[in-house]
Short mmCIF file of C-alpha atoms and ligand atoms in Angstrom, two decimals:
data_model
loop_
_atom_site.label_atom_id
_atom_site.label_comp_id
_atom_site.label_asym_id
_atom_site.label_seq_id
_atom_site.Cartn_x
_atom_site.Cartn_y
_atom_site.Cartn_z
CA MET V 93 -12.99 -83.36 -79.74
CA SER V 94 -16.14 -84.46 -81.45
CA ARG V 95 -16.28 -87.74 -83.25
CA CYS V 96 -16.20 -87.77 -87.07
CA ARG V 97 -19.23 -85.85 -88.20
CA GLY V 98 -20.90 -87.55 -91.09
CA ALA V 99 -20.46 -90.98 -89.57
CA ALA V 100 -23.51 -91.13 -87.33
CA ARG V 101 -23.75 -93.89 -84.76
CA PRO V 102 -26.82 -94.70 -82.72
CA ARG V 103 -26.79 -92.86 -79.41
CA GLY V 104 -26.47 -94.96 -76.28
CA GLY V 105 -24.15 -95.97 -73.51
CA SER V 106 -20.42 -96.57 -73.80
CA ILE V 107 -19.52 -99.56 -75.91
CA SER V 108 -15.86 -99.48 -75.09
CA ARG V 109 -15.94 -102.64 -72.96
CA VAL V 110 -17.77 -104.88 -75.37
CA GLU V 111 -16.78 -106.36 -78.70
CA PRO V 112 -17.72 -103.98 -81.53
CA ILE V 113 -20.73 -105.31 -83.35
CA SER V 114 -20.74 -102.91 -86.25
CA VAL V 115 -18.08 -100.95 -88.10
CA LEU V 116 -19.32 -97.71 -86.57
CA ASP V 117 -18.57 -99.11 -83.09
CA TYR V 118 -14.88 -98.95 -84.00
CA GLU V 119 -14.92 -95.20 -84.44
CA PRO V 120 -14.96 -94.08 -80.77
CA LEU V 121 -12.56 -96.88 -79.85
CA ALA V 122 -10.09 -95.69 -82.48
CA ARG V 123 -10.40 -92.11 -81.33
CA GLU V 124 -9.44 -93.11 -77.77
CA ARG V 125 -6.24 -94.63 -79.12
CA MET V 126 -5.09 -91.98 -81.57
CA HIS V 127 -3.21 -88.71 -81.15
CA PRO V 128 -5.74 -85.83 -81.37
CA ALA V 129 -4.02 -84.34 -84.44
CA ALA V 130 -3.92 -87.72 -86.17
CA TRP V 131 -7.59 -88.24 -85.33
CA ALA V 132 -8.53 -84.82 -86.74
CA TYR V 133 -6.59 -85.59 -89.92
CA LEU V 134 -8.31 -88.95 -90.35
CA CYS V 135 -11.81 -87.59 -89.76
CA ALA V 136 -11.50 -84.36 -91.64
CA GLY V 137 -13.42 -83.41 -94.73
CA ALA V 138 -12.71 -80.23 -96.65
CA GLU V 139 -13.97 -76.89 -95.32
CA ASP V 140 -17.57 -77.17 -94.02
CA GLU V 141 -17.64 -80.94 -94.56
CA VAL V 142 -20.88 -80.73 -96.54
CA THR V 143 -19.73 -83.46 -98.94
CA LEU V 144 -18.43 -85.60 -96.08
CA ARG V 145 -21.87 -85.59 -94.45
CA GLU V 146 -23.64 -85.98 -97.76
CA ASN V 147 -21.76 -89.20 -98.52
CA ARG V 148 -23.59 -90.79 -95.57
CA ALA V 149 -26.88 -88.92 -95.93
CA ALA V 150 -27.26 -89.96 -99.57
CA PHE V 151 -26.88 -93.64 -98.67
CA GLU V 152 -29.47 -93.18 -95.94
CA ARG V 153 -31.95 -91.62 -98.37
CA LEU V 154 -31.94 -94.74 -100.56
CA ARG V 155 -34.27 -97.62 -99.79
CA LEU V 156 -33.79 -101.32 -100.51
CA VAL V 157 -36.92 -102.99 -101.83
CA PRO V 158 -36.52 -106.71 -101.09
CA ARG V 159 -37.70 -109.59 -103.25
CA VAL V 160 -39.22 -112.53 -101.39
CA LEU V 161 -39.61 -116.31 -101.70
CA ARG V 162 -36.55 -116.74 -103.85
CA GLY V 163 -35.01 -119.55 -101.85
CA VAL V 164 -31.73 -117.67 -101.24
CA SER V 165 -30.04 -119.19 -98.20
CA ALA V 166 -26.35 -118.61 -98.91
CA PRO V 167 -25.62 -115.63 -101.16
CA ASP V 168 -22.36 -115.81 -103.09
CA LEU V 169 -20.25 -112.70 -102.49
CA ARG V 170 -17.23 -113.66 -104.55
CA THR V 171 -16.26 -111.57 -107.53
CA THR V 172 -13.23 -110.39 -109.48
CA VAL V 173 -11.76 -106.93 -109.87
CA LEU V 174 -9.74 -106.52 -113.07
CA GLY V 175 -9.45 -110.29 -113.09
CA THR V 176 -8.27 -110.65 -109.49
CA PRO V 177 -10.58 -112.83 -107.39
CA VAL V 178 -11.79 -111.40 -104.06
CA GLU V 179 -14.01 -113.01 -101.43
CA ALA V 180 -16.33 -109.99 -101.39
CA PRO V 181 -16.62 -106.75 -103.38
CA VAL V 182 -15.29 -104.70 -100.46
CA LEU V 183 -11.76 -103.39 -101.08
CA VAL V 184 -9.38 -101.22 -99.03
CA ALA V 185 -9.15 -97.63 -100.31
CA PRO V 186 -5.75 -96.03 -100.73
CA MET V 187 -5.00 -93.90 -97.69
CA GLY V 188 -1.80 -92.21 -96.70
CA VAL V 189 0.13 -92.75 -93.53
CA HIS V 190 -1.46 -95.72 -91.76
CA GLY V 191 1.38 -95.24 -89.27
CA LEU V 192 -0.78 -92.60 -87.61
CA ALA V 193 -3.20 -95.35 -86.61
CA HIS V 194 -0.80 -98.17 -85.72
CA PRO V 195 2.99 -98.56 -85.52
CA GLU V 196 2.96 -101.41 -88.07
CA GLY V 197 1.12 -99.13 -90.49
CA GLU V 198 0.29 -100.52 -93.93
CA CYS V 199 2.05 -103.82 -93.15
CA ALA V 200 -0.70 -104.64 -90.66
CA SER V 201 -3.47 -103.34 -92.94
CA ALA V 202 -2.24 -105.39 -95.87
CA ARG V 203 -2.22 -108.53 -93.70
CA GLY V 204 -5.73 -107.76 -92.43
CA ALA V 205 -7.01 -107.21 -95.97
CA GLY V 206 -5.37 -110.43 -97.18
CA GLU V 207 -6.86 -112.40 -94.29
CA ALA V 208 -10.26 -110.96 -95.18
CA GLY V 209 -9.75 -112.25 -98.73
CA THR V 210 -9.65 -108.88 -100.40
CA LEU V 211 -7.22 -106.43 -101.95
CA MET V 212 -5.70 -103.23 -100.69
CA ALA V 213 -4.65 -100.16 -102.65
CA VAL V 214 -1.38 -98.82 -101.25
CA SER V 215 -1.07 -95.02 -101.25
CA THR V 216 1.86 -93.08 -102.70
CA VAL V 217 2.21 -91.57 -99.23
CA SER V 218 2.18 -94.80 -97.24
CA SER V 219 4.15 -94.84 -93.99
CA ARG V 220 5.77 -98.16 -94.97
CA SER V 221 7.49 -98.39 -98.33
CA ILE V 222 5.79 -100.24 -101.15
CA GLU V 223 8.48 -102.94 -100.90
CA GLU V 224 7.85 -103.43 -97.16
CA VAL V 225 4.09 -103.60 -97.64
CA SER V 226 4.45 -106.08 -100.45
CA ALA V 227 6.72 -108.27 -98.28
CA CYS V 228 4.05 -108.36 -95.51
CA ALA V 229 1.00 -108.66 -97.73
CA THR V 230 -1.05 -111.85 -97.75
CA GLY V 231 -3.38 -110.68 -100.54
CA PRO V 232 -3.27 -108.72 -103.78
CA LEU V 233 -2.18 -105.06 -103.88
CA TRP V 234 -2.88 -102.14 -106.19
CA PHE V 235 -0.73 -99.02 -106.14
CA GLN V 236 -2.30 -95.54 -105.91
CA LEU V 237 -0.29 -92.89 -107.70
CA TYR V 238 -0.18 -89.20 -106.96
CA VAL V 239 1.65 -87.54 -109.83
CA TYR V 240 3.63 -84.61 -108.46
CA ARG V 241 5.51 -82.02 -110.49
CA SER V 242 8.40 -84.45 -110.70
CA ARG V 243 7.35 -86.94 -113.38
CA GLY V 244 10.65 -88.73 -112.71
CA LEU V 245 9.42 -89.54 -109.22
CA ALA V 246 6.12 -90.84 -110.62
CA GLU V 247 7.93 -93.12 -113.04
CA ARG V 248 10.24 -94.45 -110.33
CA LEU V 249 7.20 -95.18 -108.13
CA VAL V 250 5.49 -97.02 -110.98
CA ARG V 251 8.59 -99.18 -111.55
CA ARG V 252 8.79 -100.00 -107.84
CA ALA V 253 5.07 -100.84 -107.69
CA GLU V 254 5.49 -103.16 -110.66
CA ARG V 255 8.50 -104.88 -109.08
CA ALA V 256 6.58 -105.19 -105.79
CA GLY V 257 3.89 -107.14 -107.61
CA CYS V 258 1.08 -104.56 -107.61
CA ARG V 259 -1.58 -105.54 -110.11
CA ALA V 260 -3.00 -102.14 -111.10
CA LEU V 261 -2.18 -98.44 -110.89
CA VAL V 262 -4.82 -96.17 -109.37
CA LEU V 263 -4.26 -92.64 -110.66
CA THR V 264 -5.90 -90.11 -108.36
CA ALA V 265 -7.41 -87.41 -110.54
CA ASP V 266 -9.18 -85.19 -108.02
CA SER V 267 -6.14 -83.61 -106.40
CA PRO V 268 -4.57 -80.82 -108.51
CA ARG V 269 -4.11 -79.24 -105.10
CA TRP V 270 -4.83 -80.46 -101.57
CA GLY V 271 -8.27 -79.89 -100.05
CA ARG V 272 -8.37 -77.61 -97.02
CA LYS V 273 -9.00 -79.84 -94.03
CA GLU V 274 -10.02 -77.11 -91.60
CA ARG V 275 -10.95 -79.49 -88.80
CA PHE V 276 -7.33 -80.66 -88.82
CA LEU V 277 -5.83 -77.18 -89.28
CA ARG V 278 -7.73 -75.94 -86.22
CA VAL V 279 -6.24 -78.68 -84.06
CA ALA V 280 -2.71 -78.87 -85.31
CA GLY V 281 -1.54 -78.01 -88.79
CA SER V 282 1.19 -80.60 -88.78
CA LEU V 283 1.02 -84.32 -88.32
CA PRO V 284 2.43 -86.18 -85.32
CA PRO V 285 5.12 -88.88 -85.72
CA GLY V 286 4.16 -91.78 -87.96
CA ALA V 287 3.34 -89.57 -90.93
CA ASP V 288 6.46 -89.97 -93.05
CA ALA V 289 5.88 -91.02 -96.65
CA ALA V 290 8.27 -93.96 -96.88
CA SER V 291 8.05 -94.59 -100.62
CA ILE V 292 9.04 -91.04 -101.59
CA ASP V 293 12.74 -91.14 -102.38
CA SER V 294 15.17 -88.51 -101.19
CA GLU V 295 16.10 -87.42 -104.72
CA VAL V 296 13.21 -84.96 -104.86
CA GLY V 297 12.91 -81.57 -103.20
CA GLU V 298 9.84 -79.92 -101.63
CA GLU V 299 9.07 -78.09 -104.91
CA ASP V 300 8.84 -81.36 -106.82
CA LEU V 301 6.30 -82.69 -104.29
CA ALA V 302 3.67 -80.06 -105.09
CA PRO V 303 0.64 -81.64 -106.75
CA ALA V 304 0.60 -81.38 -110.54
CA ALA V 305 -2.31 -80.04 -112.58
CA LEU V 306 -2.74 -83.18 -114.66
CA THR V 307 -4.43 -83.49 -118.05
CA TRP V 308 -5.82 -86.41 -120.05
CA GLU V 309 -2.41 -86.60 -121.73
CA ASP V 310 -1.01 -87.74 -118.39
CA VAL V 311 -3.32 -90.76 -118.45
CA ALA V 312 -1.92 -91.61 -121.87
CA TRP V 313 1.59 -91.01 -120.48
CA LEU V 314 0.99 -93.37 -117.56
CA ARG V 315 -0.30 -96.05 -119.92
CA SER V 316 2.79 -95.60 -122.05
CA VAL V 317 5.21 -96.15 -119.15
CA SER V 318 3.51 -99.23 -117.69
CA SER V 319 1.60 -102.22 -118.91
CA LEU V 320 -0.38 -102.42 -115.66
CA PRO V 321 -4.07 -101.54 -115.97
CA VAL V 322 -4.84 -97.94 -114.99
CA VAL V 323 -7.79 -97.13 -112.73
CA LEU V 324 -8.84 -93.49 -112.57
CA LYS V 325 -9.93 -92.41 -109.09
CA GLY V 326 -11.99 -89.33 -108.30
CA VAL V 327 -14.43 -89.19 -111.22
CA LEU V 328 -17.90 -87.72 -110.60
CA HIS V 329 -18.97 -86.34 -114.00
CA PRO V 330 -20.27 -88.81 -116.62
CA GLU V 331 -18.37 -87.00 -119.41
CA ASP V 332 -15.12 -87.51 -117.51
CA ALA V 333 -16.02 -91.17 -117.20
CA VAL V 334 -16.35 -91.35 -121.00
CA LEU V 335 -13.00 -89.56 -121.42
CA ALA V 336 -11.42 -91.98 -118.97
CA VAL V 337 -12.62 -94.92 -121.03
CA GLU V 338 -11.47 -93.24 -124.26
CA HIS V 339 -8.02 -92.74 -122.72
CA GLY V 340 -7.79 -96.41 -121.88
CA ALA V 341 -8.73 -96.56 -118.19
CA ALA V 342 -9.56 -100.14 -117.21
CA GLY V 343 -11.51 -98.93 -114.19
CA ILE V 344 -13.02 -95.83 -112.64
CA VAL V 345 -13.52 -95.02 -108.98
CA VAL V 346 -16.53 -92.78 -108.47
CA SER V 347 -15.21 -90.81 -105.52
CA ASN V 348 -15.06 -87.40 -103.91
CA HIS V 349 -12.02 -88.49 -101.89
CA GLY V 350 -14.15 -89.09 -98.81
CA GLY V 351 -15.24 -85.43 -98.85
CA ARG V 352 -11.62 -84.29 -98.41
CA GLN V 353 -11.09 -82.38 -101.66
CA LEU V 354 -13.89 -80.23 -103.15
CA ASP V 355 -16.47 -79.38 -100.51
CA GLY V 356 -19.87 -79.18 -102.18
CA ALA V 357 -19.15 -82.05 -104.56
CA PRO V 358 -22.01 -84.55 -104.80
CA ALA V 359 -22.18 -87.71 -102.75
CA SER V 360 -20.48 -90.50 -104.66
CA ILE V 361 -23.55 -92.77 -104.48
CA GLU V 362 -25.57 -89.99 -106.17
CA ALA V 363 -22.98 -89.60 -108.93
CA LEU V 364 -22.74 -93.36 -109.52
CA PRO V 365 -25.76 -94.13 -111.76
CA ALA V 366 -24.89 -91.54 -114.44
CA VAL V 367 -21.26 -92.70 -114.50
CA VAL V 368 -22.33 -96.35 -114.82
CA GLU V 369 -24.60 -95.47 -117.72
CA ALA V 370 -21.93 -93.40 -119.46
CA VAL V 371 -19.31 -96.11 -119.08
CA ALA V 372 -21.66 -98.79 -120.38
CA GLY V 373 -22.27 -96.63 -123.46
CA ALA V 374 -18.61 -95.79 -123.97
CA SER V 375 -16.97 -99.14 -123.34
CA GLY V 376 -19.72 -101.67 -123.83
CA GLY V 377 -19.27 -102.49 -120.14
CA ARG V 378 -15.57 -103.37 -120.44
CA ALA V 379 -14.32 -100.77 -117.92
CA GLU V 380 -15.16 -101.57 -114.31
CA VAL V 381 -16.79 -98.95 -112.10
CA TYR V 382 -16.12 -98.82 -108.36
CA LEU V 383 -17.32 -96.43 -105.67
CA ASP V 384 -15.98 -95.08 -102.40
CA GLY V 385 -17.18 -92.58 -99.82
CA GLY V 386 -19.33 -93.18 -96.76
CA VAL V 387 -19.59 -96.97 -97.00
CA ARG V 388 -20.22 -98.06 -93.41
CA ARG V 389 -22.81 -100.86 -93.72
CA GLY V 390 -23.38 -103.97 -95.78
CA THR V 391 -26.59 -102.34 -96.98
CA ASP V 392 -24.49 -99.44 -98.36
CA VAL V 393 -22.40 -101.95 -100.30
CA LEU V 394 -25.55 -103.61 -101.64
CA LYS V 395 -27.00 -100.26 -102.74
CA ALA V 396 -23.80 -99.38 -104.60
CA LEU V 397 -23.62 -102.80 -106.28
CA ALA V 398 -27.28 -102.67 -107.31
CA LEU V 399 -26.67 -99.24 -108.85
CA GLY V 400 -23.89 -100.67 -110.98
CA ALA V 401 -20.63 -100.61 -108.99
CA ARG V 402 -18.54 -103.74 -109.36
CA ALA V 403 -17.02 -103.23 -105.89
CA VAL V 404 -16.65 -100.56 -103.23
CA PHE V 405 -13.58 -99.22 -101.49
CA VAL V 406 -13.68 -98.53 -97.78
CA GLY V 407 -11.56 -95.75 -96.28
CA ARG V 408 -11.74 -94.46 -92.71
CA PRO V 409 -13.27 -97.61 -91.12
CA VAL V 410 -10.15 -99.56 -92.11
CA LEU V 411 -8.02 -97.11 -90.15
CA TRP V 412 -10.41 -97.35 -87.19
CA GLY V 413 -9.94 -101.12 -87.20
CA LEU V 414 -6.18 -100.71 -87.59
CA ALA V 415 -5.97 -98.31 -84.62
CA VAL V 416 -8.03 -100.64 -82.43
CA GLY V 417 -6.58 -104.02 -83.30
CA GLY V 418 -3.82 -103.86 -85.94
CA ALA V 419 -4.15 -106.48 -88.68
CA GLU V 420 -6.87 -108.30 -86.73
CA GLY V 421 -8.86 -105.07 -86.39
CA VAL V 422 -8.71 -104.52 -90.15
CA ARG V 423 -9.76 -108.11 -90.79
CA ARG V 424 -12.71 -107.69 -88.41
CA VAL V 425 -13.90 -104.42 -89.92
CA LEU V 426 -13.83 -105.96 -93.39
CA GLY V 427 -15.44 -109.13 -92.02
CA LEU V 428 -18.28 -107.14 -90.46
CA LEU V 429 -19.03 -105.43 -93.77
CA ARG V 430 -18.88 -108.73 -95.56
CA GLY V 431 -21.21 -110.39 -93.05
CA GLU V 432 -23.68 -107.52 -93.27
CA LEU V 433 -23.61 -107.64 -97.07
CA GLU V 434 -24.32 -111.36 -97.02
CA HIS V 435 -27.18 -110.82 -94.57
CA ALA V 436 -28.69 -107.98 -96.61
CA MET V 437 -28.49 -110.02 -99.79
CA ALA V 438 -30.30 -112.93 -98.18
CA LEU V 439 -33.00 -110.57 -96.90
CA CYS V 440 -33.31 -109.07 -100.39
CA GLY V 441 -33.52 -112.46 -102.11
CA GLN V 442 -30.31 -111.92 -104.08
CA ALA V 443 -28.18 -115.00 -104.73
CA SER V 444 -24.98 -113.43 -106.04
CA VAL V 445 -23.24 -110.08 -106.40
CA GLY V 446 -23.15 -110.37 -110.18
CA GLY V 447 -26.43 -109.56 -111.88
CA LEU V 448 -28.02 -107.65 -109.02
CA ASP V 449 -31.34 -106.11 -109.89
CA PRO V 450 -31.14 -102.25 -110.05
CA GLU V 451 -34.82 -102.19 -109.10
CA LEU V 452 -33.64 -103.25 -105.65
CA VAL V 453 -32.88 -99.60 -104.90
CA SER V 454 -35.62 -97.03 -104.65
CA ARG V 455 -35.20 -93.31 -104.28
CA GLY V 456 -38.90 -93.00 -103.57
CA ALA V 457 -38.74 -92.49 -99.82
CA ARG V 458 -39.42 -88.84 -99.07
C1 LIG R 107 -6.71 -90.35 -93.74
C2 LIG R 107 -7.00 -90.47 -95.21
C3 LIG R 107 -5.96 -90.49 -96.12
C4 LIG R 107 -6.22 -90.60 -97.49
N1 LIG R 107 -5.16 -90.66 -98.36
C5 LIG R 107 -5.40 -90.85 -99.68
C6 LIG R 107 -4.31 -91.02 -100.58
O1 LIG R 107 -3.15 -91.02 -100.19
N2 LIG R 107 -4.61 -91.19 -101.90
C7 LIG R 107 -5.91 -91.22 -102.37
O2 LIG R 107 -6.13 -91.38 -103.59
N3 LIG R 107 -6.96 -91.10 -101.52
C8 LIG R 107 -6.74 -90.93 -100.20
N4 LIG R 107 -7.80 -90.84 -99.33
C9 LIG R 107 -9.17 -91.00 -99.85
C10 LIG R 107 -9.61 -92.47 -99.85
O3 LIG R 107 -8.93 -93.21 -100.83
C11 LIG R 107 -11.11 -92.62 -100.13
O4 LIG R 107 -11.43 -91.93 -101.33
C12 LIG R 107 -12.02 -92.13 -99.00
O5 LIG R 107 -11.41 -92.31 -97.74
C13 LIG R 107 -13.34 -92.90 -99.03
O6 LIG R 107 -14.24 -92.38 -98.12
P1 LIG R 107 -14.52 -93.02 -96.66
O7 LIG R 107 -13.35 -92.64 -95.80
O8 LIG R 107 -15.79 -92.33 -96.27
O9 LIG R 107 -14.71 -94.51 -96.82
C14 LIG R 107 -7.56 -90.69 -97.96
C15 LIG R 107 -8.61 -90.69 -97.04
C16 LIG R 107 -8.35 -90.59 -95.69
C17 LIG R 107 -9.49 -90.62 -94.71
#
């Protein structure tokens, strides 16, 4: 099977016997270790994977224009997300069923994220329950909520996330139905063992687990049932960003779900500037804007931060690290991105991740 399209790696000899030196080096190593159906599920974008590829291509089209002679020797990467301190603005995206990548599943990922000094968003469909993940975690957690037709289930999940100490709720807004992951359907159509959603209680039937067609009222509903801050994930249109702020979202994730939902949606890095501008106008900068989709290099992180993201979430590379080395693999993947970000900031003459100059990014290269 081909490797993940849309995650290009320099051609060359096998790297499987040497220590990975970039995040992309983990991809073929992870593939060797994973069940073919699990691998196809992890890689897949929706339909023709145009958006999946575009997430990477759009980052590659942007240029960083460095500033020189600024005396920056040790850039400061530390920041906060909704008040929680993190060592670097590189967070772990919510992804279902880490058990497909490693038997310890989200317990290992949460340890790796904590050891890297960052936070992890735990998916509704995690292969370890939210209570188990919280018991293993060495760093802060957020909880990602899919609201299914059963609102009772959603409310029970919220209560459990609160009790487990999660610090924010990430409501995924881009999934009124599941994207068609044809790459996966061609290989299998069902997931191998390790794909059980451990936090979903047995009180609900199949019918109740169909995705719900949510409205803005549901954001208000979620805010009414929990005092945790709500982050809306899957926003691409600036008017939706304004509505999110008006409905009380504390944060917005500019995301196309890693190209897994609507094929043909824009790359998230292309959608980011208009969302940042709209949010600044609507909230006076109070709501935080994050980005995910195609982040594979420290320079990608720097581009997103310069264009106004407070932090980025990383998806598939975390699962590559998990498949290759469990918690240590996750820590290393996050550490590589952090090291590359630090390096890129030094080369760009940027002392800290707050107050980055937007002029750092140029779209001029044709
Ligand atoms: C295997 C897999 C499972 C995912 N599961 C979820 C999920 O349960 N909830 C969610 O909001 N997003 C989910 N996502 C989307 C990620 O949160 C994120 O938006 C995306 O992976 C970012 O793109 P990247 O993989 O290019 O970094 C999933 C992505 C992958 C690859």
